[in-house]
CSV table of C-alpha atoms in Angstrom, one decimal:
chain,number,residue,atom,x,y,z
A,1,MET,CA,-4.6,-41.0,-35.6
A,2,ASN,CA,-4.3,-44.1,-33.3
A,3,SER,CA,-5.9,-44.1,-29.9
A,4,ARG,CA,-2.7,-43.4,-28.0
A,5,LEU,CA,-1.8,-40.3,-30.0
A,6,PHE,CA,-5.4,-39.1,-29.8
A,7,ALA,CA,-5.3,-39.4,-26.0
A,8,VAL,CA,-2.0,-37.5,-25.8
A,9,ALA,CA,-3.4,-34.8,-28.1
A,10,LEU,CA,-6.6,-34.5,-26.0
A,11,VAL,CA,-4.6,-34.2,-22.8
A,12,THR,CA,-2.5,-31.5,-24.4
A,13,ILE,CA,-5.5,-29.5,-25.6
A,14,ILE,CA,-7.2,-29.7,-22.2
A,15,SER,CA,-4.0,-28.6,-20.5
A,16,LEU,CA,-3.6,-25.6,-22.8
A,17,ALA,CA,-7.3,-24.7,-22.3
A,18,LEU,CA,-6.8,-24.8,-18.5
A,19,THR,CA,-3.7,-22.6,-18.8
A,20,ALA,CA,-5.6,-20.1,-20.9
A,21,THR,CA,-8.4,-20.0,-18.4
A,22,ALA,CA,-6.0,-19.4,-15.5
A,23,HIS,CA,-4.3,-16.6,-17.5
A,24,ALA,CA,-7.7,-15.1,-18.3
A,25,ASP,CA,-8.5,-14.7,-14.6
A,26,GLY,CA,-6.1,-11.8,-14.6
A,27,LYS,CA,-6.7,-8.6,-16.6
A,28,LEU,CA,-4.4,-5.7,-17.3
A,29,THR,CA,-6.1,-2.3,-18.1
A,30,SER,CA,-5.4,1.3,-17.2
A,31,VAL,CA,-6.8,4.6,-16.0
A,32,GLY,CA,-5.9,8.1,-17.1
A,33,SER,CA,-4.0,9.0,-20.3
A,34,GLY,CA,-0.7,10.2,-21.6
A,35,LYS,CA,1.8,10.9,-18.8
A,36,ASP,CA,-1.1,10.4,-16.3
A,37,LYS,CA,-1.8,6.8,-17.5
A,38,ILE,CA,-1.7,4.3,-14.7
A,39,PRO,CA,-1.8,0.5,-15.2
A,40,VAL,CA,-4.6,-1.3,-13.3
A,41,LEU,CA,-4.2,-5.0,-12.8
A,42,VAL,CA,-7.2,-7.1,-11.7
A,43,VAL,CA,-6.3,-10.6,-10.3
A,44,LYS,CA,-8.5,-13.4,-9.0
A,45,GLY,CA,-8.2,-16.7,-7.2
A,46,THR,CA,-5.9,-18.1,-4.5
A,47,PRO,CA,-2.9,-16.0,-3.3
A,48,TYR,CA,-0.6,-18.1,-5.5
A,49,GLU,CA,-2.8,-17.7,-8.5
A,50,MET,CA,-3.1,-13.9,-8.0
A,51,GLY,CA,0.7,-13.6,-7.7
A,52,ARG,CA,1.2,-15.7,-10.8
A,53,GLN,CA,-1.3,-13.7,-12.8
A,54,GLN,CA,0.5,-10.5,-11.7
A,55,GLY,CA,3.9,-11.8,-12.7
A,56,GLU,CA,2.7,-12.9,-16.1
A,57,LEU,CA,0.9,-9.7,-17.0
A,58,ILE,CA,3.5,-7.2,-15.8
A,59,LYS,CA,6.6,-9.3,-16.3
A,60,PRO,CA,8.7,-6.6,-18.2
A,61,GLN,CA,7.9,-3.9,-15.7
A,62,ALA,CA,8.4,-6.1,-12.6
A,63,THR,CA,11.7,-7.5,-13.9
A,64,GLU,CA,13.1,-4.0,-14.6
A,65,PHE,CA,12.0,-2.4,-11.4
A,66,ILE,CA,12.9,-5.2,-9.0
A,67,SER,CA,16.4,-5.4,-10.6
A,68,HIS,CA,16.8,-1.7,-10.6
A,69,ILE,CA,15.7,-0.9,-7.1
A,70,LEU,CA,18.0,-3.6,-5.6
A,71,LYS,CA,21.0,-2.3,-7.6
A,72,SER,CA,20.2,1.4,-6.8
A,73,ILE,CA,19.7,1.0,-3.1
A,74,GLN,CA,22.7,-1.1,-2.7
A,75,ALA,CA,24.8,1.4,-4.6
A,76,ALA,CA,23.4,4.2,-2.5
A,77,ASP,CA,24.2,2.4,0.8
A,78,SER,CA,26.4,-0.6,0.3
A,79,GLU,CA,26.6,-1.3,4.1
A,80,ARG,CA,23.0,-1.1,5.2
A,81,PHE,CA,21.4,-2.9,2.2
A,82,THR,CA,23.8,-5.8,1.6
A,83,ASP,CA,22.3,-9.1,0.3
A,84,ARG,CA,23.1,-10.5,3.7
A,85,ALA,CA,21.3,-7.7,5.6
A,86,LEU,CA,18.2,-8.1,3.3
A,87,ASP,CA,18.2,-11.9,3.7
A,88,GLU,CA,18.4,-11.6,7.5
A,89,ALA,CA,15.6,-9.1,7.6
A,90,TRP,CA,13.4,-11.3,5.5
A,91,ALA,CA,14.3,-14.4,7.5
A,92,ALA,CA,13.5,-12.7,10.9
A,93,SER,CA,10.1,-11.5,9.7
A,94,ALA,CA,9.1,-14.6,7.7
A,95,GLU,CA,7.7,-16.6,10.6
A,96,HIS,CA,5.4,-13.6,11.4
A,97,THR,CA,4.4,-13.1,7.7
A,98,ASP,CA,1.0,-14.3,6.7
A,99,PRO,CA,1.1,-17.5,4.5
A,100,ARG,CA,-1.1,-15.8,1.9
A,101,PHE,CA,1.6,-13.1,1.4
A,102,GLN,CA,4.3,-15.7,1.0
A,103,GLU,CA,2.2,-17.8,-1.4
A,104,GLU,CA,1.5,-14.7,-3.5
A,105,LEU,CA,5.2,-13.9,-3.6
A,106,LYS,CA,5.9,-17.5,-4.8
A,107,GLY,CA,3.3,-17.0,-7.5
A,108,LEU,CA,4.8,-13.7,-8.6
A,109,ALA,CA,8.2,-15.4,-8.9
A,110,ALA,CA,6.7,-18.2,-11.1
A,111,GLY,CA,4.8,-15.8,-13.3
A,112,SER,CA,7.5,-13.2,-13.7
A,113,GLY,CA,10.5,-15.6,-13.9
A,114,LEU,CA,12.2,-13.6,-11.2
A,115,SER,CA,13.9,-15.7,-8.5
A,116,LEU,CA,12.0,-15.9,-5.2
A,117,LYS,CA,15.2,-14.9,-3.3
A,118,LEU,CA,15.4,-11.7,-5.4
A,119,LEU,CA,11.8,-10.9,-4.7
A,120,GLN,CA,12.3,-11.5,-1.0
A,121,ARG,CA,15.2,-9.1,-0.9
A,122,ALA,CA,13.2,-6.4,-2.7
A,123,HIS,CA,10.4,-6.8,-0.2
A,124,ALA,CA,12.8,-6.6,2.7
A,125,ILE,CA,13.9,-3.1,1.5
A,126,PRO,CA,11.0,-1.3,3.2
A,127,MET,CA,11.8,-3.1,6.5
A,128,ILE,CA,15.2,-1.4,6.5
A,129,ALA,CA,14.5,1.9,4.7
A,130,ASP,CA,13.4,5.2,6.2
A,131,TYR,CA,9.9,6.6,5.6
A,132,SER,CA,8.5,10.1,6.3
A,133,CYS,CA,4.9,10.6,5.3
A,134,SER,CA,1.6,12.1,6.3
A,135,SER,CA,-2.2,11.4,6.5
A,136,ILE,CA,-5.5,13.0,7.3
A,137,SER,CA,-8.9,11.3,7.8
A,138,ALA,CA,-12.1,13.3,8.0
A,139,TRP,CA,-15.7,12.3,8.2
A,140,GLY,CA,-19.1,13.2,9.6
A,141,LYS,CA,-19.5,16.8,10.5
A,142,ALA,CA,-16.1,17.6,9.1
A,143,THR,CA,-17.1,16.7,5.5
A,144,LYS,CA,-19.7,18.2,3.2
A,145,ASP,CA,-21.6,14.9,2.7
A,146,GLY,CA,-20.6,12.8,5.8
A,147,HIS,CA,-18.4,10.5,3.7
A,148,LEU,CA,-15.0,9.4,5.1
A,149,TYR,CA,-12.1,11.0,3.2
A,150,GLN,CA,-8.5,10.0,3.8
A,151,THR,CA,-5.2,11.1,2.4
A,152,ARG,CA,-1.9,9.2,2.0
A,153,ASN,CA,1.3,11.0,1.1
A,154,LEU,CA,4.2,8.6,0.4
A,155,ASP,CA,7.4,10.5,0.8
A,156,TRP,CA,10.4,8.4,-0.2
A,157,GLU,CA,13.6,8.5,-2.2
A,158,MET,CA,12.8,9.8,-5.7
A,159,GLY,CA,16.1,8.6,-7.0
A,160,LEU,CA,14.9,5.0,-6.6
A,161,ARG,CA,12.5,5.6,-9.6
A,162,ALA,CA,9.6,3.8,-8.0
A,163,GLN,CA,7.3,6.4,-9.5
A,164,GLU,CA,8.3,5.3,-13.0
A,165,PHE,CA,6.7,1.9,-12.3
A,166,PRO,CA,3.2,2.8,-11.0
A,167,LEU,CA,0.7,0.0,-10.5
A,168,ILE,CA,-2.8,-0.3,-9.1
A,169,VAL,CA,-3.7,-3.9,-8.2
A,170,VAL,CA,-7.3,-5.0,-7.5
A,171,TYR,CA,-7.4,-8.3,-5.7
A,172,ILE,CA,-10.6,-10.5,-5.9
A,173,PRO,CA,-9.5,-13.5,-3.7
A,174,ASP,CA,-11.3,-16.8,-3.4
A,175,GLU,CA,-11.3,-16.2,0.4
A,176,GLY,CA,-11.2,-12.8,2.0
A,177,ILE,CA,-12.4,-9.3,1.1
A,178,PRO,CA,-11.6,-7.8,-2.3
A,179,HIS,CA,-9.2,-4.9,-2.0
A,180,VAL,CA,-7.0,-2.5,-3.9
A,181,ASN,CA,-3.3,-1.9,-3.4
A,182,ILE,CA,-1.8,1.3,-4.8
A,183,THR,CA,1.8,0.1,-5.4
A,184,PHE,CA,4.6,-0.4,-7.9
A,185,ALA,CA,5.3,-3.1,-10.4
A,186,GLY,CA,6.5,-6.3,-8.7
A,187,CYS,CA,5.7,-5.1,-5.1
A,188,ILE,CA,2.9,-6.9,-3.4
A,189,GLY,CA,3.5,-5.2,0.0
A,190,SER,CA,1.1,-2.4,0.7
A,191,ASN,CA,2.0,1.2,1.6
A,192,THR,CA,-1.7,2.2,1.3
A,193,GLY,CA,-4.9,0.6,0.2
A,194,MET,CA,-8.6,0.2,0.6
A,195,ASN,CA,-10.9,-2.9,0.8
A,196,ALA,CA,-14.5,-3.4,-0.4
A,197,ALA,CA,-15.7,-3.1,3.2
A,198,GLY,CA,-14.5,0.6,3.2
A,199,ILE,CA,-11.4,0.1,5.3
A,200,VAL,CA,-8.6,2.4,4.2
A,201,LEU,CA,-4.9,2.5,5.4
A,202,SER,CA,-2.2,5.1,5.7
A,203,GLU,CA,1.3,5.1,7.3
A,204,MET,CA,4.0,7.4,8.5
A,205,GLY,CA,7.5,6.2,9.4
A,206,ASP,CA,9.1,7.3,12.7
A,207,SER,CA,12.2,5.2,13.0
A,208,PRO,CA,15.3,7.4,12.5
A,209,SER,CA,18.5,6.1,10.9
A,210,SER,CA,20.1,6.3,14.3
A,211,ASP,CA,17.9,3.4,15.5
A,212,TYR,CA,19.5,1.0,12.9
A,213,PRO,CA,20.1,-1.9,13.1
A,214,PHE,CA,16.4,-2.6,13.7
A,215,ASP,CA,14.7,-5.6,15.3
A,216,PHE,CA,13.0,-7.4,12.4
A,217,ASN,CA,11.5,-10.2,14.6
A,218,GLY,CA,7.9,-9.3,13.8
A,219,VAL,CA,5.6,-8.4,10.9
A,220,HIS,CA,6.4,-5.3,8.8
A,221,PHE,CA,3.5,-2.9,8.1
A,222,THR,CA,3.6,-3.5,4.3
A,223,THR,CA,2.6,-7.2,4.9
A,224,LEU,CA,0.4,-6.4,7.9
A,225,PHE,CA,-1.6,-3.9,5.8
A,226,ARG,CA,-2.4,-6.7,3.3
A,227,ASN,CA,-3.7,-8.8,6.3
A,228,VAL,CA,-6.0,-5.9,7.3
A,229,LEU,CA,-7.3,-5.5,3.7
A,230,TYR,CA,-8.0,-9.2,3.4
A,231,ASP,CA,-9.8,-9.6,6.7
A,232,ALA,CA,-11.2,-6.4,8.3
A,233,ASN,CA,-14.9,-5.8,7.8
A,234,GLY,CA,-14.9,-2.8,10.2
A,235,LEU,CA,-12.6,-0.5,12.2
A,236,ASP,CA,-12.7,-2.7,15.3
A,237,GLU,CA,-11.6,-5.7,13.4
A,238,ALA,CA,-8.8,-3.7,11.8
A,239,VAL,CA,-7.6,-2.4,15.1
A,240,ASP,CA,-7.6,-5.9,16.6
A,241,ILE,CA,-5.3,-7.1,13.8
A,242,PHE,CA,-2.8,-4.3,14.7
A,243,LYS,CA,-3.1,-5.1,18.4
A,244,ASN,CA,-2.5,-8.8,17.9
A,245,ALA,CA,0.4,-8.5,15.5
A,246,LYS,CA,4.0,-8.6,16.7
A,247,ARG,CA,5.0,-5.4,15.0
A,248,THR,CA,8.5,-3.9,14.2
A,249,LYS,CA,10.1,-0.5,14.2
A,250,LYS,CA,8.3,2.8,14.8
A,251,TYR,CA,5.3,4.0,12.8
A,252,HIS,CA,2.1,6.1,12.9
A,253,TYR,CA,-1.0,4.6,11.2
A,254,VAL,CA,-4.3,6.1,10.2
A,255,VAL,CA,-7.1,3.6,9.8
A,256,GLY,CA,-10.4,4.7,8.4
A,257,ASP,CA,-13.8,3.0,8.1
A,258,GLY,CA,-15.9,4.5,5.4
A,259,LYS,CA,-18.9,2.2,6.0
A,260,ASN,CA,-19.3,3.3,9.6
A,261,GLY,CA,-17.8,6.7,9.5
A,262,ARG,CA,-15.0,6.3,12.0
A,263,ALA,CA,-11.2,6.5,12.0
A,264,VAL,CA,-8.3,6.3,14.5
A,265,LYS,CA,-4.7,7.3,14.6
A,266,MET,CA,-2.1,4.9,16.1
A,267,LEU,CA,1.3,5.6,17.5
A,268,ALA,CA,2.8,2.2,16.9
A,269,HIS,CA,6.3,2.2,18.4
A,270,ALA,CA,6.8,-1.5,18.8
A,271,PRO,CA,6.0,-3.1,21.1
A,272,ASN,CA,3.7,-0.3,22.3
A,273,LEU,CA,0.5,0.8,20.6
A,274,VAL,CA,-1.3,4.0,21.5
A,275,ILE,CA,-4.7,4.6,19.8
A,276,TRP,CA,-6.4,8.0,19.5
A,277,GLU,CA,-9.9,8.7,18.3
A,278,ASP,CA,-11.1,12.1,17.1
A,279,ASN,CA,-11.0,15.1,19.3
A,280,ASP,CA,-9.0,13.3,22.0
A,281,ALA,CA,-7.4,15.6,24.5
A,282,THR,CA,-4.5,13.1,24.9
A,283,ASP,CA,-3.7,13.2,21.1
A,284,GLU,CA,-0.2,14.4,20.4
A,285,MET,CA,-1.6,17.1,18.2
A,286,ALA,CA,-3.7,18.6,21.1
A,287,PRO,CA,-5.0,21.3,21.4
A,288,ARG,CA,-5.0,21.4,17.5
A,289,ILE,CA,-7.6,18.7,17.3
A,290,PHE,CA,-11.1,18.3,15.8
A,291,LYS,CA,-14.3,16.4,16.0
A,292,ASP,CA,-14.5,13.8,13.2
A,293,ILE,CA,-10.8,14.3,12.2
A,294,VAL,CA,-7.6,12.5,13.0
A,295,TYR,CA,-4.3,13.4,11.4
A,296,GLN,CA,-0.5,13.3,11.5
A,297,ASP,CA,1.4,15.8,9.3
A,298,GLU,CA,4.7,15.7,11.1
A,299,GLY,CA,4.4,19.5,11.7
A,300,ARG,CA,3.9,20.5,8.1
A,301,GLY,CA,1.0,22.9,8.6
A,302,ALA,CA,-2.3,20.9,8.2
A,303,PHE,CA,-4.1,22.5,11.1
A,304,GLN,CA,-5.0,25.9,9.7
A,305,PRO,CA,-6.1,24.5,6.3
A,306,LEU,CA,-8.2,21.9,8.1
A,307,LYS,CA,-9.8,24.5,10.3
A,308,LYS,CA,-10.7,26.6,7.2
A,309,ALA,CA,-12.1,23.7,5.3
A,310,TYR,CA,-13.9,22.1,8.2
A,311,GLY,CA,-17.5,21.2,7.4
A,312,ASN,CA,-17.0,21.5,3.7
A,313,ILE,CA,-14.4,18.8,3.0
A,314,GLY,CA,-15.0,16.7,-0.1
A,315,SER,CA,-12.6,15.0,-2.6
A,316,GLN,CA,-11.2,18.2,-4.1
A,317,GLU,CA,-10.8,19.9,-0.7
A,318,MET,CA,-9.0,16.7,0.5
A,319,ILE,CA,-6.7,16.7,-2.6
A,320,ASP,CA,-5.9,20.4,-1.9
A,321,LEU,CA,-5.1,19.5,1.8
A,322,ALA,CA,-2.9,16.6,0.7
A,323,CYS,CA,-1.0,18.8,-1.6
A,324,LYS,CA,-0.1,21.2,1.2
A,325,ILE,CA,1.7,18.6,3.4
A,326,PRO,CA,4.1,16.4,1.5
A,327,ILE,CA,7.9,16.5,1.7
A,328,LYS,CA,8.8,18.5,-1.4
A,329,GLY,CA,11.4,16.8,-3.5
A,330,ALA,CA,10.5,13.4,-2.1
A,331,ASN,CA,6.8,13.0,-2.8
A,332,VAL,CA,6.5,9.8,-4.7
A,333,LEU,CA,2.8,9.1,-4.4
A,334,ASP,CA,-0.4,10.8,-3.2
A,335,VAL,CA,-3.8,9.1,-2.7
A,336,VAL,CA,-7.1,10.6,-1.6
A,337,TYR,CA,-9.8,8.1,-0.7
A,338,ASP,CA,-13.6,8.4,-0.4
A,339,ALA,CA,-13.9,5.2,1.6
A,340,THR,CA,-17.7,5.5,1.8
A,341,ALA,CA,-18.2,5.6,-1.9
A,342,LEU,CA,-15.2,3.2,-2.5
A,343,GLU,CA,-13.4,5.5,-4.9
A,344,PHE,CA,-10.0,7.2,-4.9
A,345,TRP,CA,-7.9,9.8,-6.6
A,346,VAL,CA,-4.2,9.0,-7.2
A,347,ALA,CA,-1.1,10.9,-8.4
A,348,TYR,CA,2.3,9.4,-8.9
A,349,ALA,CA,5.4,11.5,-9.3
A,350,GLU,CA,6.7,11.9,-12.9
A,351,LYS,CA,10.5,11.6,-13.0
A,352,ASP,CA,11.6,14.4,-10.7
A,353,GLU,CA,8.3,16.1,-10.5
A,354,ASP,CA,6.6,15.5,-7.1
A,355,ALA,CA,3.3,13.7,-7.0
A,356,TYR,CA,1.5,16.7,-5.4
A,357,LYS,CA,2.2,18.7,-8.6
A,358,ARG,CA,0.7,16.1,-10.9
A,359,PRO,CA,-3.0,15.6,-11.9
A,360,PHE,CA,-4.9,13.2,-9.7
A,361,VAL,CA,-6.6,10.3,-11.6
A,362,HIS,CA,-10.0,9.2,-10.4
A,363,VAL,CA,-10.6,5.4,-9.9
A,364,LYS,CA,-13.8,3.7,-8.7
A,365,LEU,CA,-13.1,0.3,-7.0
A,366,LYS,CA,-16.6,-0.9,-7.8
A,367,ASP,CA,-15.8,-0.8,-11.5
A,368,TYR,CA,-13.4,-3.7,-11.1
A,369,LEU,CA,-15.4,-5.9,-8.7
A,370,ASP,CA,-17.5,-8.6,-10.4
């Protein structure tokens, strides 16, 4: 082989080796078995690299789900979810969206082969769609071991089939706090998650359809949650991120801190933000309030079960509580966190069977952190 051909071959070999290393940084595994099997994706590096790893490793699932959800939601409401409406929502929020999120989305497009425009439209759906969910956070004297336990019921439209594309993504970024996002294939926005510092996030949607069209000139919670997971080492830092963000629409948030044993509930009806700690007489749930508990169940009966379990709440008791307060027929995902031990239990709906009826699969975040 002459020197020129050898040089070309050497460059090719090095290039292939680097590509293989980049691919190797992402790993796809699973937890559970049978119908309860949930894919777990571990990605590492820059936001773009983590997005690309994600796209390459779950390309079939992401391609099917992103295409399906756009077609399904546009067929269900051809006026509210037009391409133009989705594009306008994305454009209005883009200047408020963290560059890390946007870079990850670009990486996801490169890895999956899906167009960036298509992914932007899919990620604009939650900005326009309605949510109705619930959450409880309990710690200290309310729990059997002092750990902070928190629930997250995601109540959404079962007909969108999101539950058929479950995905747990563990992020190990070059810069920022490792964190987990319990999501769906091709969706990098966060409806709920936990970071390695013990910060855990839940959300409830309050904007009725009558409020539409919404003002999208701000950051949506699904991208804001990722900021918190990246950056918050404690509850005060998490709260500051919410305070300093230009938020959109009307939501409740529950934010827990498993390391320090604290949580707050927020009434976030943009631009206002009301923050309640535990046992606060001004809490909207008063007088049905507790020491070391904050919650929002949208009136679905959490108070009496909480009162009965008080002082003895652990993971199973919290799972039982979570299963009492979803919207039946629309319960896509349930998660119970032990944010002190950095573990969680997760159940996705199975076809038309609500998540609360399904077995909860146990996951330890530490198992995936190098």
